[in-house]
């Protein structure tokens, strides 16, 4: 059974930082792209960042609104993906979900989701 468990969310003041983690199990982690998707109240889900199976700086992507502030990484030995979020602002407030892609390269077609972790940024 595929499981994705997010952690690291919380309440932070604007300008602060959080590091999200996604612990995966039940599949060959190193063979799949993983992404972070967020959903704010009343809004549609938005893909924030993704990292391909191989990892590394050349296999990452970010939505424009978080470029330069967020960094995604993965540790295939630990079956874990991280999202370092710096310079947070209230617009980053959302539930953040970890998502397993259908393939090794990020396609945005999600095979599985985690339960989400809440991030709240106060002004």
Coordinates of N, CA and C in Angstrom, one line a residue:
X1 N 0.8 -1.2 0.0 CA 0.0 0.0 0.0 C 0.9 1.3 0.0
X2 N 0.6 2.1 -0.9 CA 1.4 3.4 -1.0 C 0.9 4.3 0.2
X3 N 1.9 4.8 0.9 CA 1.7 5.8 1.9 C 2.6 7.0 1.8
X4 N 2.1 8.1 1.9 CA 2.8 9.4 1.9 C 2.4 10.2 3.2
X5 N 3.3 10.4 4.1 CA 3.0 11.1 5.3 C 3.8 12.4 5.4
X6 N 3.0 13.5 5.4 CA 3.7 14.8 5.5 C 3.8 15.3 7.0
X7 N 4.8 16.1 7.2 CA 5.0 16.7 8.5 C 5.7 18.0 8.4
X8 N 5.8 18.7 9.4 CA 6.5 20.0 9.4 C 5.7 21.3 9.3
X9 N 4.4 21.1 9.1 CA 3.6 22.3 9.0 C 3.5 23.0 10.3
X10 N 2.9 24.2 10.3 CA 2.7 25.0 11.5 C 2.3 26.4 11.3
X11 N 2.4 27.2 12.3 CA 2.1 28.6 12.2 C 3.4 29.4 12.3
X12 N 3.6 30.3 11.4 CA 4.8 31.1 11.4 C 4.5 32.5 11.0
X13 N 5.3 33.5 11.4 CA 5.1 34.9 11.0 C 5.7 35.1 9.6
X14 N 5.1 36.1 9.0 CA 5.6 36.5 7.6 C 7.1 36.7 7.7
X15 N 7.8 36.2 6.7 CA 9.3 36.2 6.7 C 10.0 35.1 7.3
X16 N 9.2 34.2 7.9 CA 9.8 33.0 8.6 C 10.0 31.9 7.6
X17 N 10.4 30.7 8.2 CA 10.7 29.5 7.4 C 10.1 28.3 8.0
X18 N 9.8 27.3 7.2 CA 9.4 26.0 7.6 C 10.0 25.0 6.7
X19 N 10.2 23.8 7.2 CA 10.7 22.7 6.4 C 9.7 21.6 6.4
X20 N 9.1 21.3 5.3 CA 8.1 20.2 5.2 C 8.9 18.9 4.8
X21 N 8.4 17.8 5.4 CA 8.9 16.5 5.0 C 7.8 15.6 4.5
X22 N 8.1 14.7 3.6 CA 7.2 13.7 3.1 C 7.8 12.3 3.2
X23 N 7.4 11.5 4.1 CA 8.0 10.1 4.2 C 7.1 9.1 3.4
X24 N 7.7 8.4 2.5 CA 7.0 7.5 1.6 C 7.3 6.1 1.9
X25 N 6.3 5.3 1.6 CA 6.5 3.8 1.7 C 5.5 3.1 0.8
X26 N 5.8 1.8 0.5 CA 4.8 1.0 -0.2 C 5.1 1.0 -1.7
X27 N 6.2 1.7 -2.2 CA 6.5 1.6 -3.6 C 8.0 1.9 -3.7
X28 N 8.6 1.7 -4.9 CA 10.0 2.0 -5.1 C 10.2 3.5 -5.3
X29 N 10.5 4.1 -4.2 CA 10.5 5.6 -4.1 C 11.4 6.2 -5.2
X30 N 12.6 5.6 -5.3 CA 13.6 6.2 -6.2 C 13.2 6.3 -7.7
X31 N 12.1 5.6 -8.0 CA 11.7 5.5 -9.4 C 10.6 6.5 -9.8
X32 N 10.2 7.3 -8.9 CA 9.0 8.2 -9.2 C 9.3 9.6 -8.8
X33 N 8.8 10.5 -9.7 CA 8.8 11.9 -9.3 C 7.8 12.2 -8.2
X34 N 8.1 13.1 -7.4 CA 7.3 13.5 -6.2 C 7.1 15.0 -6.3
X35 N 5.9 15.5 -5.9 CA 5.6 16.9 -5.9 C 5.0 17.3 -4.6
X36 N 5.0 18.6 -4.5 CA 4.2 19.3 -3.4 C 3.1 20.1 -4.0
X37 N 1.9 19.9 -3.6 CA 0.7 20.6 -4.1 C 0.1 21.3 -2.9
X38 N -0.4 22.5 -3.0 CA -1.1 23.1 -1.9 C -2.5 23.6 -2.3
X39 N -3.3 23.7 -1.3 CA -4.7 24.1 -1.5 C -5.1 25.1 -0.4
X40 N -5.4 26.3 -0.8 CA -5.8 27.3 0.2 C -7.4 27.3 0.2
X41 N -8.0 27.7 1.3 CA -9.4 27.7 1.4 C -10.1 28.4 0.3
X42 N -11.0 27.7 -0.4 CA -11.8 28.3 -1.5 C -11.0 28.4 -2.8
X43 N -9.8 27.8 -2.8 CA -9.0 27.9 -4.0 C -8.8 26.5 -4.6
X44 N -8.4 26.5 -5.8 CA -8.0 25.2 -6.4 C -6.6 24.7 -6.0
X45 N -6.4 23.5 -6.1 CA -5.1 22.9 -5.8 C -4.1 23.5 -6.8
X46 N -2.9 23.8 -6.3 CA -1.8 24.4 -7.1 C -0.5 23.6 -6.8
X47 N 0.1 23.1 -7.9 CA 1.3 22.4 -7.8 C 2.4 23.5 -7.5
X48 N 3.1 23.3 -6.4 CA 4.1 24.2 -6.0 C 5.5 23.9 -6.4
X49 N 5.8 22.6 -6.3 CA 7.2 22.2 -6.7 C 7.2 20.7 -6.9
X50 N 8.2 20.3 -7.7 CA 8.3 18.9 -8.0 C 9.8 18.5 -8.2
X51 N 10.1 17.2 -8.0 CA 11.4 16.8 -8.2 C 11.3 15.4 -8.9
X52 N 12.1 15.2 -9.9 CA 12.1 14.0 -10.7 C 12.8 12.9 -9.9
X53 N 12.7 11.7 -10.4 CA 13.2 10.5 -9.7 C 14.7 10.6 -9.4
X54 N 15.4 11.2 -10.3 CA 16.9 11.3 -10.2 C 17.3 12.3 -9.2
X55 N 16.5 13.2 -8.9 CA 16.9 14.3 -7.9 C 17.8 15.3 -8.5
X56 N 18.4 16.1 -7.7 CA 19.4 17.0 -8.2 C 18.8 18.3 -8.7
X57 N 19.6 19.4 -8.8 CA 19.0 20.7 -9.1 C 18.5 20.8 -10.5
X58 N 18.9 19.9 -11.4 CA 18.4 20.0 -12.8 C 17.1 19.3 -13.0
X59 N 16.6 18.7 -12.0 CA 15.3 17.9 -12.1 C 14.2 18.4 -11.2
X60 N 14.3 19.7 -10.9 CA 13.3 20.3 -10.0 C 12.5 21.4 -10.8
X61 N 11.3 21.7 -10.3 CA 10.5 22.7 -10.9 C 9.8 23.4 -9.8
X62 N 9.4 24.7 -10.1 CA 8.7 25.5 -9.1 C 7.7 26.4 -9.8
X63 N 6.6 26.6 -9.1 CA 5.7 27.6 -9.6 C 6.3 29.0 -9.4
X64 N 6.0 29.9 -10.3 CA 6.7 31.2 -10.3 C 6.6 31.9 -8.9
X65 N 5.5 31.8 -8.2 CA 5.3 32.5 -6.9 C 6.2 32.1 -5.8
X66 N 6.9 30.9 -6.0 CA 7.7 30.4 -4.9 C 9.2 30.3 -5.3
X67 N 9.5 30.6 -6.6 CA 10.9 30.6 -7.1 C 11.8 31.5 -6.3
X68 N 12.9 31.0 -5.9 CA 13.8 31.8 -5.1 C 13.6 31.7 -3.6
X69 N 12.4 31.2 -3.2 CA 12.1 31.1 -1.8 C 12.0 29.7 -1.3
X70 N 11.5 28.8 -2.1 CA 11.3 27.4 -1.8 C 12.4 26.5 -2.5
X71 N 12.8 25.5 -1.8 CA 13.7 24.5 -2.3 C 13.2 23.1 -2.0
X72 N 13.1 22.3 -3.1 CA 12.7 20.9 -3.0 C 13.9 20.0 -3.1
X73 N 13.9 18.9 -2.3 CA 15.0 18.0 -2.3 C 14.5 16.6 -2.0
X74 N 15.3 15.6 -2.3 CA 14.9 14.3 -1.9 C 16.1 13.5 -1.4
X75 N 15.8 12.5 -0.5 CA 16.8 11.6 0.0 C 16.3 10.2 -0.3
X76 N 16.7 9.6 -1.4 CA 16.2 8.3 -1.8 C 16.6 7.2 -0.8
X77 N 17.7 7.4 -0.1 CA 18.0 6.4 0.9 C 17.0 6.4 2.1
X78 N 16.4 7.5 2.3 CA 15.4 7.7 3.4 C 14.0 7.7 2.9
X79 N 13.8 7.6 1.6 CA 12.4 7.6 1.0 C 11.7 8.9 1.5
X80 N 12.4 10.0 1.4 CA 11.8 11.2 1.9 C 12.1 12.4 1.0
X81 N 11.1 13.2 0.8 CA 11.2 14.4 0.1 C 11.0 15.6 1.0
X82 N 11.7 16.7 0.8 CA 11.6 17.8 1.7 C 11.2 19.1 0.9
X83 N 10.6 20.0 1.5 CA 10.3 21.3 0.9 C 10.8 22.4 1.9
X84 N 11.9 23.0 1.7 CA 12.4 24.1 2.5 C 11.7 25.4 2.0
X85 N 10.9 26.0 2.9 CA 10.2 27.2 2.6 C 10.7 28.4 3.4
X86 N 11.3 29.4 2.7 CA 11.8 30.6 3.3 C 11.0 31.8 2.9
X87 N 11.2 32.9 3.6 CA 10.5 34.1 3.3 C 9.0 33.9 3.1
X88 N 8.4 33.2 4.0 CA 7.0 32.9 3.8 C 6.2 34.2 3.9
X89 N 5.1 34.2 3.2 CA 4.1 35.3 3.3 C 2.7 34.7 3.4
X90 N 1.8 35.6 3.8 CA 0.4 35.1 4.1 C -0.2 34.3 2.9
X91 N 0.2 34.7 1.7 CA -0.3 34.0 0.5 C 0.1 32.5 0.4
X92 N 1.1 32.1 1.2 CA 1.5 30.8 1.2 C 0.7 29.9 2.2
X93 N -0.2 30.5 2.9 CA -1.1 29.8 3.8 C -2.0 28.8 3.0
X94 N -1.9 27.5 3.4 CA -2.6 26.5 2.7 C -2.3 25.1 3.3
X95 N -3.1 24.1 2.9 CA -2.7 22.7 3.3 C -1.8 22.2 2.2
X96 N -0.6 21.7 2.6 CA 0.4 21.2 1.6 C 0.3 19.7 1.6
X97 N 0.2 19.2 0.4 CA 0.1 17.8 0.2 C 1.4 17.3 -0.6
X98 N 1.8 16.1 -0.3 CA 2.8 15.4 -1.0 C 2.1 14.5 -2.0
X99 N 2.6 14.4 -3.2 CA 2.0 13.6 -4.3 C 3.0 12.8 -5.0
X100 N 2.6 11.6 -5.3 CA 3.4 10.7 -6.1 C 2.9 10.7 -7.5
X101 N 3.9 11.0 -8.4 CA 3.5 11.1 -9.8 C 3.4 9.7 -10.4
X102 N 2.8 9.6 -11.6 CA 2.7 8.3 -12.3 C 4.0 7.8 -12.9
X103 N 5.0 8.8 -13.1 CA 6.2 8.4 -13.8 C 7.4 9.0 -13.0
X104 N 8.6 8.7 -13.6 CA 9.9 9.2 -13.0 C 10.1 10.7 -13.3
X105 N 9.4 11.2 -14.3 CA 9.5 12.6 -14.7 C 8.2 13.3 -14.3
X106 N 8.2 14.4 -13.7 CA 7.0 15.1 -13.2 C 6.0 15.4 -14.4
X107 N 4.8 14.8 -14.3 CA 3.8 15.0 -15.3 C 2.6 15.8 -14.8
X108 N 2.5 15.8 -13.5 CA 1.4 16.5 -12.8 C 0.2 15.5 -12.7
X109 N 0.3 14.3 -13.1 CA -0.7 13.3 -13.0 C -0.4 12.5 -11.7
X110 N -1.2 12.7 -10.7 CA -0.9 12.1 -9.4 C -1.4 10.7 -9.2
X111 N -0.6 9.8 -8.7 CA -1.1 8.5 -8.4 C -1.6 8.4 -7.0
X112 N -0.9 9.1 -6.1 CA -1.3 9.0 -4.7 C -1.0 10.3 -4.0
X113 N -1.7 10.5 -2.9 CA -1.6 11.8 -2.1 C -1.4 11.4 -0.6
X114 N -0.8 12.3 0.1 CA -0.7 12.2 1.5 C -2.0 12.9 2.1
X115 N -2.0 13.0 3.5 CA -3.1 13.6 4.2 C -3.0 15.1 4.3
X116 N -1.8 15.6 4.0 CA -1.7 17.0 4.1 C -1.1 17.5 5.4
X117 N -0.5 18.7 5.4 CA 0.0 19.4 6.6 C -0.3 20.8 6.4
X118 N -0.9 21.4 7.5 CA -1.3 22.8 7.4 C -0.2 23.8 7.6
X119 N -0.1 24.8 6.7 CA 0.9 25.9 6.9 C 0.1 27.2 7.0
X120 N 0.3 27.9 8.1 CA -0.4 29.2 8.3 C 0.6 30.3 8.5
X121 N 0.6 31.3 7.7 CA 1.5 32.4 7.8 C 0.8 33.7 8.2
X122 N 1.2 34.2 9.3 CA 0.5 35.4 9.8 C 1.3 36.7 9.4
X123 N 0.5 37.7 9.2 CA 1.2 39.0 8.8 C 1.6 39.8 9.9

